[in-house]
């Protein structure tokens, strides 16, 4: 229950930025340089997973950044099989096999995405720099950018989002705290 912690060898020396467990045994951690590691034994052993080969970066970025080097900031599972992860350049990936393989979804933005949260297999949110708050109601087939009430004269980053039922919160730079009472529609 979190009173004691032990260090586990994940097999990577890369920075890990997020972890989520689909079940007590199956989990995925993500991080820098496209790092994705997966466990099927409750974290005792970890195996690398590769980014999708069809990942396309914005044209001006693709000239200097290898698609396999994308930073991945967050991962979220809604069931033992179904999950999403987000990262820089607006990348969103989804899995239907507990993180063994991932496919690309089109976010419609090219800015870094820091957080992802799905209330169920259909409704999800992603947050990022430049006050990006995305919402999907079809499992990520389409993403729509929501208007964010920011501070006049400033463009702030949003780092995380949590929505349960009709109530939700998003947090960001300079103490920015957003609240929804209509399941994230506004």
C-alpha positions as a printed Julia matrix, in Angstrom:
186×3 Matrix{Float64}:
   0.0     0.0     0.0
   2.9     2.34   -0.63
   4.53    2.29    2.79
   7.69    0.63    1.48
   9.29    0.84   -1.95
  12.01   -1.16   -3.69
  14.11   -0.38   -6.72
  13.48   -2.53   -9.81
  15.84   -2.93  -12.76
  13.82   -1.95  -15.83
  16.58   -2.66  -18.31
  16.73    0.96  -19.5
  18.86    3.9   -18.46
  16.52    6.38  -20.18
  14.35    8.76  -18.15
  10.91    7.3   -17.45
   8.12    9.89  -17.16
   4.9     7.91  -16.66
   3.7     4.43  -15.73
   0.27    2.83  -15.73
  -0.85   -0.7   -15.01
  -3.72   -2.19  -17.0
  -3.93   -5.01  -14.43
  -1.96   -5.92  -11.33
   0.48   -7.79  -13.58
   0.52   -5.89  -16.91
   2.02   -2.4   -16.98
   3.66    0.07  -19.36
   6.17    2.84  -18.64
   7.15    5.56  -21.13
   9.91    8.16  -21.36
  12.52    9.93  -23.4
  13.91    8.89  -26.78
  10.77    6.86  -27.55
  11.25    4.62  -24.55
   8.4     2.19  -23.94
   8.86   -0.72  -21.57
   6.27   -3.32  -20.61
   5.86   -5.91  -17.86
   3.61   -8.95  -17.58
   4.74  -10.04  -14.11
   3.88   -7.1   -11.91
   7.1    -5.23  -12.65
   9.64   -7.93  -11.85
  10.89   -7.97  -15.46
  10.47   -5.4   -18.24
  10.77   -5.67  -22.03
  11.2    -2.88  -24.58
   8.37   -2.1   -27.02
   8.94   -0.18  -30.25
   7.1     2.87  -31.53
   5.0     2.35  -34.67
   7.1     2.38  -37.83
   4.58    4.66  -39.58
   5.08    7.58  -37.15
   5.16   10.81  -39.16
   6.55   13.98  -37.59
   5.87   17.53  -38.79
   7.94   18.18  -41.92
  10.27   20.77  -40.38
  10.91   18.49  -37.38
  11.39   15.3   -39.41
  14.52   16.81  -40.95
  16.29   16.96  -37.58
  14.53   14.49  -35.24
  14.33   10.76  -35.77
  10.76    9.52  -35.13
  12.12    6.93  -32.71
  13.5     9.71  -30.48
  10.15   11.29  -29.56
   9.68   11.99  -25.86
   6.65   10.2   -24.43
   5.15   11.96  -21.41
   2.1    10.02  -20.29
   0.3     6.67  -20.61
  -3.22    5.69  -19.53
  -5.16    2.41  -19.66
  -8.95    2.1   -19.42
  -9.07   -1.71  -19.54
  -6.62   -4.61  -19.53
  -6.23   -4.25  -23.32
  -6.95   -0.62  -24.23
  -4.61    2.31  -23.59
  -3.17    5.56  -24.94
   0.11    7.46  -24.69
   1.1    11.0   -25.68
   4.29   12.93  -26.33
   6.08   15.7   -28.12
   5.05   16.98  -31.55
   1.41   16.16  -30.79
   1.85   12.39  -31.01
  -0.89   10.15  -29.7
  -0.72    6.36  -29.79
  -3.26    3.71  -28.85
  -3.07   -0.01  -28.08
  -5.67   -2.73  -28.1
  -3.38   -5.55  -26.94
  -2.24   -4.36  -23.5
   0.7    -2.37  -24.87
   2.37   -5.05  -26.99
   1.87   -2.93  -30.12
   0.84    0.69  -30.65
  -0.81    2.56  -33.54
  -0.72    6.25  -34.32
  -3.73    8.55  -33.91
  -3.9    12.04  -35.42
  -4.13   14.73  -32.74
  -4.44   17.68  -35.09
  -1.74   19.6   -33.18
   2.05   19.69  -33.42
   2.74   20.91  -29.89
   3.98   18.71  -27.08
   1.3    16.77  -25.23
   2.01   16.14  -21.54
  -1.06   14.36  -20.21
  -3.67   11.86  -21.33
  -6.72   10.59  -19.47
  -9.6     8.44  -20.67
 -12.84    8.16  -18.72
 -13.81    5.08  -20.77
 -12.92    3.51  -24.13
 -14.54    6.42  -26.02
 -14.08    9.64  -24.05
 -10.59   10.97  -23.47
  -8.54   14.12  -23.02
  -4.99   15.2   -23.78
  -3.19   18.3   -22.48
  -0.13   20.17  -23.7
   1.82   23.35  -24.11
   0.22   26.47  -25.58
  -3.0    25.8   -23.63
  -3.78   22.69  -25.66
  -6.71   20.7   -24.34
  -7.96   18.0   -26.68
 -11.09   15.87  -26.34
 -12.25   12.76  -28.15
 -15.57   10.95  -27.88
 -14.77    8.18  -30.35
 -11.72    6.5   -28.81
  -9.28    8.87  -30.49
 -10.37    8.48  -34.09
 -10.92   12.25  -34.0
  -9.61   14.81  -31.53
 -11.07   18.3   -31.07
  -9.28   21.2   -29.43
 -11.29   22.87  -26.68
 -11.14   26.58  -25.88
  -9.2    27.19  -22.68
  -9.78   30.33  -20.57
  -6.18   31.46  -20.08
  -4.57   34.5   -18.51
  -4.62   37.63  -20.66
  -1.29   38.11  -22.4
   0.05   34.67  -21.49
  -0.06   31.3   -23.21
   0.24   28.62  -20.55
   0.97   24.93  -20.65
  -1.49   22.34  -19.38
   0.18   19.35  -17.75
  -2.5    16.96  -16.61
  -6.23   16.31  -16.68
  -8.62   14.12  -14.7
 -12.33   13.69  -15.44
 -14.75   11.4   -13.61
 -18.38   11.54  -14.54
 -19.34   15.17  -15.14
 -16.59   16.73  -12.99
 -13.0    17.2   -14.07
  -9.86   19.24  -13.56
  -6.89   20.33  -15.67
  -3.73   21.89  -14.24
  -0.95   23.97  -15.73
   1.57   26.77  -15.56
   1.38   29.64  -13.07
  -1.23   27.97  -10.91
  -3.7    27.5   -13.77
  -6.54   25.27  -12.63
  -9.5    24.53  -14.9
 -12.75   22.85  -13.86
 -15.48   21.21  -15.91
 -18.93   20.17  -14.74
 -20.2    18.91  -18.13
 -17.9    15.9   -18.6
 -15.23   18.02  -20.28
 -17.31   19.56  -23.06
 -16.36   23.01  -21.67
